[in-house]
Coordinates of C-alpha atoms in Angstrom, one line a residue:
Chain A
X1 CA 0.0 0.0 0.0
X2 CA 1.4 3.4 -1.0
X3 CA 1.9 6.2 1.5
X4 CA -1.2 8.2 0.3
X5 CA -3.4 5.2 0.8
X6 CA -1.9 4.4 4.2
X7 CA -2.8 7.9 5.3
X8 CA -6.3 7.6 4.0
X9 CA -6.8 4.3 5.8
X10 CA -5.4 5.8 9.0
X11 CA -7.8 8.7 8.8
X12 CA -10.6 6.4 7.8
X13 CA -10.2 4.6 11.1
X14 CA -10.5 7.9 13.0
X15 CA -13.5 8.9 10.9
X16 CA -15.2 5.6 11.6
X17 CA -14.5 5.8 15.3
X18 CA -16.0 9.4 15.2
X19 CA -19.1 8.1 13.5
X20 CA -19.8 5.9 16.6
X21 CA -20.1 9.1 18.6
X22 CA -22.7 10.6 16.1
X23 CA -25.9 11.9 17.5
X24 CA -28.2 10.9 14.7
X25 CA -31.6 9.8 16.1
X26 CA -33.6 11.4 13.3
X27 CA -31.8 10.0 10.2
X28 CA -30.2 6.9 11.8
X29 CA -27.3 7.7 9.6
X30 CA -24.1 8.2 11.7
X31 CA -21.3 9.8 9.8
X32 CA -17.7 10.6 10.9
X33 CA -15.0 12.8 9.6
X34 CA -11.3 13.2 10.3
X35 CA -9.1 16.1 9.4
X36 CA -5.4 15.7 9.3
X37 CA -3.6 18.9 10.3
X38 CA -0.1 19.6 8.9
X39 CA 1.1 19.4 12.5
X40 CA 0.2 15.7 12.5
X41 CA -2.8 16.1 14.8
X42 CA -6.1 14.5 13.8
X43 CA -9.3 16.4 14.6
X44 CA -12.5 14.3 14.3
X45 CA -16.2 15.2 13.9
X46 CA -19.5 13.5 13.7
X47 CA -23.0 14.6 12.7
X48 CA -25.1 16.2 15.5
X49 CA -28.7 16.3 14.6
X50 CA -31.6 18.3 16.1
X51 CA -35.3 17.8 16.5
X52 CA -35.6 20.9 14.3
X53 CA -34.0 19.2 11.3
X54 CA -32.6 22.5 9.9
X55 CA -30.3 22.9 12.9
X56 CA -28.5 19.6 12.3
X57 CA -24.8 19.7 11.6
X58 CA -22.8 17.3 9.5
X59 CA -19.6 15.4 10.5
X60 CA -17.4 17.4 8.1
X61 CA -18.5 20.7 9.5
X62 CA -18.2 19.5 13.1
X63 CA -14.6 18.6 12.3
X64 CA -13.8 22.0 10.6
X65 CA -15.5 24.0 13.4
X66 CA -13.5 22.0 16.0
X67 CA -10.2 22.5 14.2
X68 CA -10.7 26.3 14.0
X69 CA -11.7 26.4 17.7
X70 CA -8.5 24.6 18.6
X71 CA -6.5 27.4 16.9
X72 CA -5.9 26.0 13.5
X73 CA -6.2 28.0 10.3
X74 CA -7.0 27.4 6.6
X75 CA -3.3 26.7 5.7
X76 CA -3.0 24.0 8.4
X77 CA -5.3 21.4 6.8
X78 CA -3.5 18.5 5.1
X79 CA -6.4 16.1 4.3
X80 CA -10.1 15.4 5.0
X81 CA -11.6 11.9 5.2
X82 CA -15.3 11.1 5.7
X83 CA -16.7 7.7 6.8
X84 CA -20.3 6.9 6.0
X85 CA -22.2 3.7 7.0
X86 CA -23.3 1.1 4.4
X87 CA -21.7 0.0 1.2
X88 CA -21.7 3.4 -0.6
X89 CA -19.3 6.2 0.2
X90 CA -21.5 9.3 0.3
X91 CA -20.2 12.7 -1.0
X92 CA -20.4 15.8 1.3
X93 CA -23.5 17.9 1.1
X94 CA -23.5 21.4 -0.4
X95 CA -23.4 23.1 3.0
X96 CA -20.3 21.1 3.9
X97 CA -18.7 21.9 0.6
X98 CA -19.3 25.6 1.1
X99 CA -17.7 25.4 4.6
X100 CA -14.7 23.4 3.4
X101 CA -14.3 25.9 0.5
X102 CA -13.7 28.6 3.1
X103 CA -10.7 26.8 4.4
X104 CA -9.3 24.2 2.0
X105 CA -6.5 24.8 -0.6
X106 CA -7.3 23.3 -3.9
X107 CA -4.6 20.6 -3.7
X108 CA -6.1 19.2 -0.4
X109 CA -7.9 15.9 -1.0
X110 CA -11.3 15.2 0.4
X111 CA -11.9 11.4 0.6
X112 CA -15.2 9.7 1.3
X113 CA -15.0 6.1 2.4
X114 CA -17.4 3.3 3.5
X115 CA -16.8 -0.3 4.2
X116 CA -16.5 -0.9 0.4
X117 CA -15.9 2.3 -1.5
X118 CA -13.4 5.1 -1.6
X119 CA -13.9 8.4 -3.6
X120 CA -11.7 11.4 -3.8
X121 CA -12.1 15.0 -4.9
X122 CA -10.5 18.4 -4.6
X123 CA -12.8 21.2 -3.3
X124 CA -12.8 22.7 -6.8
X125 CA -14.2 19.4 -8.1
X126 CA -16.9 19.4 -5.4
X127 CA -17.8 23.0 -5.6
X128 CA -16.9 24.4 -9.0
X129 CA -17.1 28.1 -9.6
X130 CA -17.5 28.6 -5.8
X131 CA -19.3 31.7 -4.5
X132 CA -16.7 34.3 -3.6
X133 CA -18.2 37.4 -2.2
X134 CA -16.0 40.5 -1.9
X135 CA -17.1 41.9 1.5
X136 CA -15.1 45.1 1.2
X137 CA -16.6 46.0 -2.1
X138 CA -20.1 46.1 -0.6
X139 CA -19.3 47.6 2.7
X140 CA -21.7 50.4 3.6
X141 CA -19.8 53.7 3.9
X142 CA -19.9 55.0 7.5
Chain B
X1 CA -31.8 37.7 -29.5
X2 CA -32.8 34.0 -29.5
X3 CA -35.6 32.7 -27.5
X4 CA -33.5 31.3 -24.7
X5 CA -31.7 34.6 -24.1
X6 CA -35.0 36.4 -24.2
X7 CA -36.3 34.2 -21.5
X8 CA -33.2 34.7 -19.4
X9 CA -33.5 38.5 -19.8
X10 CA -37.2 38.4 -18.8
X11 CA -36.3 36.4 -15.7
X12 CA -33.3 38.6 -15.0
X13 CA -35.7 41.6 -14.8
X14 CA -37.8 39.7 -12.2
X15 CA -34.7 38.7 -10.3
X16 CA -33.3 42.3 -10.3
X17 CA -36.6 43.6 -9.1
X18 CA -36.6 41.0 -6.3
X19 CA -33.1 42.1 -5.3
X20 CA -34.6 45.5 -4.4
X21 CA -36.7 43.8 -1.8
X22 CA -33.8 42.1 -0.2
X23 CA -33.2 42.4 3.5
X24 CA -29.5 42.6 3.6
X25 CA -28.4 45.1 6.3
X26 CA -25.4 42.9 7.4
X27 CA -23.7 42.2 4.0
X28 CA -25.1 45.1 2.0
X29 CA -25.3 42.6 -0.8
X30 CA -28.9 42.4 -2.1
X31 CA -29.5 39.4 -4.3
X32 CA -32.6 38.4 -6.2
X33 CA -33.7 35.2 -7.9
X34 CA -36.6 34.3 -10.2
X35 CA -37.9 30.8 -10.9
X36 CA -39.9 30.2 -14.1
X37 CA -42.5 27.5 -13.6
X38 CA -43.6 25.4 -16.5
X39 CA -47.1 26.9 -16.0
X40 CA -45.5 30.3 -17.0
X41 CA -45.7 31.8 -13.5
X42 CA -42.6 33.4 -12.2
X43 CA -41.8 33.1 -8.5
X44 CA -39.2 35.5 -7.0
X45 CA -37.0 35.5 -4.0
X46 CA -34.4 37.7 -2.3
X47 CA -31.9 37.2 0.5
X48 CA -33.3 37.7 4.0
X49 CA -30.4 38.0 6.5
X50 CA -30.5 37.8 10.3
X51 CA -28.5 39.4 13.1
X52 CA -27.4 35.8 13.8
X53 CA -25.7 35.4 10.5
X54 CA -26.2 31.6 10.4
X55 CA -29.9 32.1 10.1
X56 CA -29.6 34.2 6.9
X57 CA -31.3 32.8 3.8
X58 CA -30.2 33.3 0.2
X59 CA -32.4 34.6 -2.7
X60 CA -32.3 31.2 -4.5
X61 CA -33.6 29.4 -1.5
X62 CA -36.3 32.0 -0.7
X63 CA -37.6 31.5 -4.3
X64 CA -37.5 27.6 -4.0
X65 CA -39.2 27.6 -0.6
X66 CA -41.9 30.0 -1.9
X67 CA -42.5 27.9 -5.0
X68 CA -43.1 24.8 -2.9
X69 CA -45.4 26.7 -0.5
X70 CA -47.4 27.8 -3.5
X71 CA -48.0 24.2 -4.4
X72 CA -45.3 23.6 -7.1
X73 CA -43.3 20.4 -7.2
X74 CA -39.8 19.4 -8.5
X75 CA -41.1 18.7 -12.0
X76 CA -42.7 22.1 -12.4
X77 CA -39.4 24.1 -12.5
X78 CA -38.4 25.3 -16.0
X79 CA -35.5 27.8 -15.2
X80 CA -33.7 29.6 -12.4
X81 CA -32.1 33.0 -12.8
X82 CA -30.2 34.9 -10.2
X83 CA -29.3 38.6 -10.1
X84 CA -26.3 39.9 -8.1
X85 CA -25.2 43.5 -7.8
X86 CA -22.0 44.8 -9.2
X87 CA -20.1 43.7 -12.3
X88 CA -19.6 40.1 -11.5
X89 CA -22.3 37.5 -11.7
X90 CA -21.9 35.4 -8.5
X91 CA -22.5 31.7 -8.5
X92 CA -24.9 30.1 -5.9
X93 CA -23.5 29.1 -2.6
X94 CA -23.2 25.4 -1.6
X95 CA -26.3 25.5 0.6
X96 CA -28.4 26.8 -2.3
X97 CA -26.9 24.2 -4.7
X98 CA -28.0 21.5 -2.2
X99 CA -31.5 22.9 -2.0
X100 CA -31.8 23.3 -5.8
X101 CA -30.5 19.7 -6.2
X102 CA -33.5 18.4 -4.2
X103 CA -35.8 19.8 -6.9
X104 CA -34.1 20.5 -10.2
X105 CA -33.9 18.1 -13.2
X106 CA -30.5 18.0 -14.7
X107 CA -31.6 19.7 -17.9
X108 CA -32.8 22.8 -16.0
X109 CA -30.5 25.8 -16.5
X110 CA -29.4 27.9 -13.6
X111 CA -28.2 31.3 -14.8
X112 CA -26.4 33.9 -12.8
X113 CA -26.5 37.5 -14.0
X114 CA -25.2 40.9 -13.1
X115 CA -25.2 44.2 -15.0
X116 CA -22.3 42.9 -17.1
X117 CA -22.0 39.1 -16.9
X118 CA -24.1 36.0 -17.5
X119 CA -23.1 32.5 -16.5
X120 CA -25.0 29.2 -16.9
X121 CA -24.8 25.8 -15.3
X122 CA -26.8 22.7 -14.8
X123 CA -27.2 21.5 -11.2
X124 CA -24.9 18.6 -11.9
X125 CA -22.2 21.1 -12.9
X126 CA -22.7 23.1 -9.7
X127 CA -22.9 20.1 -7.4
X128 CA -21.2 17.2 -9.0
X129 CA -21.6 13.8 -7.3
X130 CA -24.4 15.2 -5.2
X131 CA -25.1 13.7 -1.8
X132 CA -28.0 11.3 -2.1
X133 CA -29.0 9.6 1.1
X134 CA -31.3 6.6 1.0
X135 CA -33.6 7.3 3.9
X136 CA -35.4 4.0 3.8
X137 CA -32.1 2.0 3.9
X138 CA -31.3 3.6 7.3
X139 CA -34.7 3.7 8.8
X140 CA -34.8 2.3 12.3
X141 CA -36.9 -0.9 12.5
X142 CA -39.9 -0.2 14.7
Chain C
X1 CA -66.6 33.8 18.6
X2 CA -64.9 37.1 19.2
X3 CA -63.0 38.9 16.4
X4 CA -59.5 37.8 17.5
X5 CA -60.5 34.1 17.5
X6 CA -62.2 34.5 14.1
X7 CA -59.0 35.9 12.7
X8 CA -57.0 33.0 14.2
X9 CA -59.4 30.5 12.7
X10 CA -59.2 32.2 9.3
X11 CA -55.4 32.1 9.4
X12 CA -55.5 28.5 10.7
X13 CA -57.3 27.4 7.6
X14 CA -54.7 29.1 5.4
X15 CA -51.9 27.5 7.5
X16 CA -53.5 24.0 7.3
X17 CA -53.9 24.3 3.6
X18 CA -50.2 25.3 3.3
X19 CA -49.2 22.3 5.4
X20 CA -50.7 20.1 2.5
X21 CA -48.0 21.6 0.3
X22 CA -45.2 20.7 2.6
X23 CA -42.2 18.8 1.3
X24 CA -41.4 16.7 4.4
X25 CA -40.4 13.2 3.2
X26 CA -37.7 12.9 5.9
X27 CA -39.8 13.8 9.0
X28 CA -43.2 13.0 7.7
X29 CA -44.3 16.0 9.7
X30 CA -45.9 18.6 7.3
X31 CA -46.3 22.0 8.9
X32 CA -48.0 25.1 7.6
X33 CA -47.8 28.8 8.5
X34 CA -49.8 31.8 7.5
X35 CA -48.9 35.5 8.1
X36 CA -51.5 38.2 8.0
X37 CA -50.2 41.4 6.6
X38 CA -51.7 44.7 7.7
X39 CA -52.8 45.2 4.1
X40 CA -55.1 42.2 4.6
X41 CA -53.1 39.8 2.4
X42 CA -52.2 36.4 3.8
X43 CA -48.8 34.9 2.9
X44 CA -48.4 31.2 3.5
X45 CA -45.4 28.9 4.1
X46 CA -44.7 25.2 4.6
X47 CA -41.7 23.3 5.7
X48 CA -39.3 22.3 2.9
X49 CA -36.9 19.6 3.9
X50 CA -33.6 18.5 2.4
X51 CA -31.8 15.2 2.2
X52 CA -29.0 17.0 4.0
X53 CA -31.2 17.6 7.1
X54 CA -29.4 20.8 8.1
X55 CA -30.7 22.5 5.0
X56 CA -34.3 22.0 5.8
X57 CA -36.5 25.0 6.3
X58 CA -39.5 25.3 8.6
X59 CA -42.9 26.7 7.6
X60 CA -42.7 29.8 9.7
X61 CA -39.4 30.8 8.0
X62 CA -40.8 30.0 4.5
X63 CA -43.7 32.4 5.2
X64 CA -41.4 35.2 6.5
X65 CA -39.0 34.9 3.6
X66 CA -41.8 34.9 1.1
X67 CA -43.4 38.0 2.7
X68 CA -40.1 39.9 2.5
X69 CA -39.6 38.8 -1.1
X70 CA -43.0 40.1 -1.9
X71 CA -42.0 43.5 -0.7
X72 CA -43.3 43.5 2.9
X73 CA -41.3 44.9 5.8
X74 CA -41.2 44.3 9.5
X75 CA -43.9 46.8 10.3
X76 CA -46.4 45.2 7.9
X77 CA -46.9 41.9 9.9
X78 CA -50.2 41.7 11.8
X79 CA -50.3 38.1 13.0
X80 CA -48.6 34.7 12.6
X81 CA -50.4 31.4 12.8
X82 CA -48.9 27.9 12.5
X83 CA -50.6 24.6 11.9
X84 CA -49.0 21.3 13.0
X85 CA -50.5 17.9 12.4
X86 CA -51.7 15.7 15.3
X87 CA -53.4 16.6 18.5
X88 CA -50.6 18.8 19.9
X89 CA -50.0 22.4 18.8
X90 CA -46.2 22.5 18.5
X91 CA -44.3 25.7 19.3
X92 CA -41.8 27.2 16.8
X93 CA -38.2 26.1 16.9
X94 CA -35.4 28.3 18.0
X95 CA -34.3 29.1 14.5
X96 CA -37.8 30.3 13.5
X97 CA -38.0 32.3 16.7
X98 CA -34.8 34.1 15.8
X99 CA -36.0 34.9 12.3
X100 CA -39.4 36.0 13.6
X101 CA -37.6 38.3 16.1
X102 CA -35.9 40.1 13.3
X103 CA -39.3 41.3 12.0
X104 CA -42.0 41.0 14.6
X105 CA -43.2 43.8 16.9
X106 CA -43.7 42.6 20.4
X107 CA -47.5 43.1 20.3
X108 CA -47.8 40.7 17.3
X109 CA -49.2 37.4 18.4
X110 CA -47.8 34.1 17.2
X111 CA -50.4 31.4 17.5
X112 CA -49.7 27.7 17.1
X113 CA -52.7 25.4 16.3
X114 CA -53.5 21.8 15.7
X115 CA -56.8 20.0 15.4
X116 CA -57.3 20.2 19.1
X117 CA -55.0 22.8 20.6
X118 CA -54.3 26.5 20.4
X119 CA -51.3 28.3 22.0
X120 CA -50.3 31.9 21.8
X121 CA -47.2 33.9 22.5
X122 CA -45.5 37.2 21.8
X123 CA -42.0 36.9 20.3
X124 CA -40.6 38.2 23.6
X125 CA -42.2 35.2 25.4
X126 CA -40.8 32.8 22.8
X127 CA -37.3 34.4 22.7
X128 CA -36.7 36.3 25.9
X129 CA -33.6 38.5 26.1
X130 CA -33.1 38.1 22.3
X131 CA -29.6 38.4 20.8
X132 CA -29.2 41.9 19.5
X133 CA -25.9 42.5 17.9
X134 CA -24.8 46.1 17.1
X135 CA -23.3 45.7 13.7
X136 CA -21.9 49.3 13.5
X137 CA -20.1 49.0 16.8
X138 CA -18.0 46.1 15.5
X139 CA -17.5 47.3 11.9
X140 CA -13.9 47.1 10.9
X141 CA -12.4 50.5 10.3
X142 CA -11.6 50.8 6.6
Chain D
X1 CA -16.0 34.8 45.7
X2 CA -18.2 31.8 46.1
X3 CA -17.7 28.5 44.4
X4 CA -20.2 29.1 41.6
X5 CA -18.7 32.4 40.6
X6 CA -15.2 30.9 40.7
X7 CA -16.4 28.3 38.2
X8 CA -18.0 30.9 36.0
X9 CA -14.8 33.0 36.0
X10 CA -12.7 29.9 35.3
X11 CA -14.9 29.0 32.3
X12 CA -15.0 32.7 31.2
X13 CA -11.2 32.6 30.8
X14 CA -11.6 29.5 28.6
X15 CA -14.3 31.2 26.6
X16 CA -12.4 34.4 26.2
X17 CA -9.3 32.5 25.0
X18 CA -11.5 30.6 22.5
X19 CA -12.9 33.9 21.2
X20 CA -9.4 34.7 20.1
X21 CA -9.5 31.8 17.7
X22 CA -12.8 32.9 16.2
X23 CA -13.0 33.1 12.4
X24 CA -15.3 36.2 12.1
X25 CA -14.1 38.3 9.1
X26 CA -17.7 39.2 8.1
X27 CA -19.1 40.4 11.5
X28 CA -15.8 41.3 13.2
X29 CA -17.6 39.9 16.3
X30 CA -15.4 37.1 17.8
X31 CA -17.3 35.0 20.3
X32 CA -16.1 32.2 22.5
X33 CA -17.8 29.5 24.5
X34 CA -16.7 27.0 27.1
X35 CA -18.6 23.9 28.2
X36 CA -17.7 22.3 31.5
X37 CA -18.2 18.5 31.4
X38 CA -19.0 16.7 34.6
X39 CA -15.7 14.8 34.1
X40 CA -14.0 18.2 34.7
X41 CA -12.9 18.6 31.1
X42 CA -13.5 21.9 29.4
X43 CA -14.5 22.0 25.7
X44 CA -14.3 25.3 23.9
X45 CA -15.8 26.7 20.8
X46 CA -15.7 29.9 18.8
X47 CA -17.8 31.3 15.9
X48 CA -16.8 30.2 12.5
X49 CA -18.3 32.3 9.8
X50 CA -18.7 31.8 6.1
X51 CA -18.8 34.0 3.0
X52 CA -22.3 32.6 2.5
X53 CA -23.6 34.1 5.8
X54 CA -26.2 31.4 6.4
X55 CA -23.5 28.8 6.8
X56 CA -21.9 30.6 9.7
X57 CA -21.8 28.7 13.0
X58 CA -21.9 30.3 16.5
X59 CA -19.4 29.6 19.3
X60 CA -22.0 27.9 21.5
X61 CA -22.8 25.4 18.7
X62 CA -19.2 24.8 17.9
X63 CA -18.6 23.8 21.5
X64 CA -21.6 21.5 21.7
X65 CA -20.8 19.8 18.4
X66 CA -17.1 19.3 19.6
X67 CA -18.3 17.9 22.9
X68 CA -20.5 15.3 21.2
X69 CA -17.7 14.4 18.7
X70 CA -15.4 13.8 21.7
X71 CA -17.9 11.2 23.0
X72 CA -19.8 13.2 25.5
X73 CA -23.6 13.0 25.9
X74 CA -26.5 15.2 27.1
X75 CA -26.1 14.1 30.7
X76 CA -22.4 15.0 30.8
X77 CA -22.8 18.8 30.6
X78 CA -22.3 20.7 33.8
X79 CA -22.2 24.3 32.7
X80 CA -22.0 26.6 29.6
X81 CA -20.3 30.0 29.6
X82 CA -20.1 32.4 26.6
X83 CA -17.8 35.3 26.2
X84 CA -18.7 38.2 23.9
X85 CA -16.5 41.2 23.1
X86 CA -17.5 44.7 24.3
X87 CA -19.3 45.9 27.4
X88 CA -22.5 44.0 26.9
X89 CA -22.9 40.3 27.5
X90 CA -24.9 39.0 24.5
X91 CA -27.5 36.2 24.9
X92 CA -27.3 33.2 22.7
X93 CA -29.2 33.3 19.4
X94 CA -32.3 31.2 18.7
X95 CA -30.4 28.6 16.7
X96 CA -27.9 28.0 19.6
X97 CA -30.8 27.9 22.1
X98 CA -32.4 25.1 20.0
X99 CA -29.2 23.1 19.8
X100 CA -28.5 23.6 23.6
X101 CA -32.1 22.5 24.3
X102 CA -31.4 19.1 22.6
X103 CA -28.7 18.4 25.2
X104 CA -29.1 20.5 28.4
X105 CA -30.9 19.6 31.5
X106 CA -33.0 22.3 32.9
X107 CA -30.8 22.9 36.0
X108 CA -27.7 23.5 33.8
X109 CA -26.8 27.2 33.9
X110 CA -25.9 29.1 30.7
X111 CA -23.9 32.2 31.5
X112 CA -23.1 35.0 29.1
X113 CA -20.2 37.2 30.0
X114 CA -18.3 40.2 28.7
X115 CA -15.7 42.4 30.3
X116 CA -18.4 44.1 32.3
X117 CA -21.5 42.0 32.5
X118 CA -22.7 38.6 33.5
X119 CA -26.1 37.1 32.8
X120 CA -27.5 33.7 33.6
X121 CA -30.3 31.6 32.4
X122 CA -31.6 28.0 32.3
X123 CA -32.4 26.7 28.9
X124 CA -36.1 26.8 29.8
X125 CA -35.7 30.5 30.4
X126 CA -34.0 31.0 27.0
X127 CA -36.4 28.8 25.0
X128 CA -39.7 28.5 26.9
X129 CA -42.2 25.9 25.5
X130 CA -39.4 24.4 23.4
X131 CA -40.4 22.6 20.2
X132 CA -40.5 18.8 21.0
X133 CA -41.3 16.7 18.0
X134 CA -42.2 13.1 18.6
X135 CA -40.4 11.4 15.7
X136 CA -42.0 8.0 16.3
X137 CA -45.5 9.3 16.1
X138 CA -45.0 10.6 12.6
X139 CA -42.8 7.8 11.3
X140 CA -44.1 6.5 7.9
X141 CA -45.3 3.0 8.2
X142 CA -43.0 0.8 6.1

């Protein structure tokens, strides 16, 4: 197994373990995610659902939010791996793609895994022509 | 001007008018959207922001939610046009792509317009390999 | 029946009808909402769910977003009525309370109804000590 | 200083430190939160905003999502403290209240702090008559 695949498998184990901590009583679909920081640290996330479905948060976003809260920045992220239950490796939803796009470089790989599948993308492949709003250009003059 | 461009221009006028109704005091970035239904009706939306930024809603989603509330279904949507201020035509964010993906057929065009640009995509181009969760497969046995 | 109850019953019929347009395949919980504008117009909303649960939108928010998109403002809202299926009249979720708080005056009544219950609140009762962020105070000097 | 206030001050320091890690380029309003687990561990969170404002996440939710991802459950939470910049201690938004309501017991105190203020509530005080949806009652028969 080459080095890249070894790293994905290592992160997949973290993501799978994180999926066991998921709070998913509404979908019964526990997902885990693991972000490898360039420092070598792994930060995990799981989905955390809510009785008001719209306030549910996915595993990918939980991991990103945790990483930022632990002091990491955009340039610190080396790789993202997701684990979804079942045979099929599910791709991130649009909301997660948008949150990942705020922080990921385009050479950072996002890998989705299951027990039987593995799929890989860059963020540009997942969210082509990403929305990039120029805050300053629309700032109200004070 | 061919028929397709005439339709886009017609919808762009609706979207631009909708952008004037936007509630965007936090970003100062008023966006409008117009959905053409196959019935010929046009349903418009604008962004509606919130002091808690995370509860803000984009123009595209406002238009989709309104269309559903007026009794339309996935198969009723003929075209989606967005209007963003400034020179650049901004692409929809990931959240809007995910909501559009729930309802749009892949031959439905999504057009973003500004005063000087026009860009077009299918939903598959905006959200490749979309997340498709099989609810039934993960339903808890009762 | 007094005038206030007649108005609630009138809006409850609108909200119930809107609930029949709900897109709720994930929760099987179709909700409707109806907002009475001071102009006399009624704007309805339903919940619109998404396969990525976190992108689901509630009926109350759909109605508010639609009203803004149709050109109404905060001061135009006279009453909000929600219809939830089953015996129990469910209260709005925290996200909807936050969105309602952006637009409702404190003497505007929010009424939740079902086939057998009716409950009423002001927004201050639903969201006491609401978050009120002073954007200008934290604007970055340019 | 009594024991309760000492604990709040201890958590306020954690929350303030977390606020320095906030990613808040759009609001310029960096917020921190700290959750004390019954095990004694403190889990921190900060707001993580997004160019698409609606995908922004507040500090309180970042902390809750992180705690769940680290294996904690509803019954493990002892206290929640928020730190907001400026003189005024801001109360949690409706979305955060809804997410906290999913996990907090009613005797768990939520404290908001700034450099000059301190305010305390139970979740029932912040989100009275919380939305409680009975998933099983509305499950589609299979």
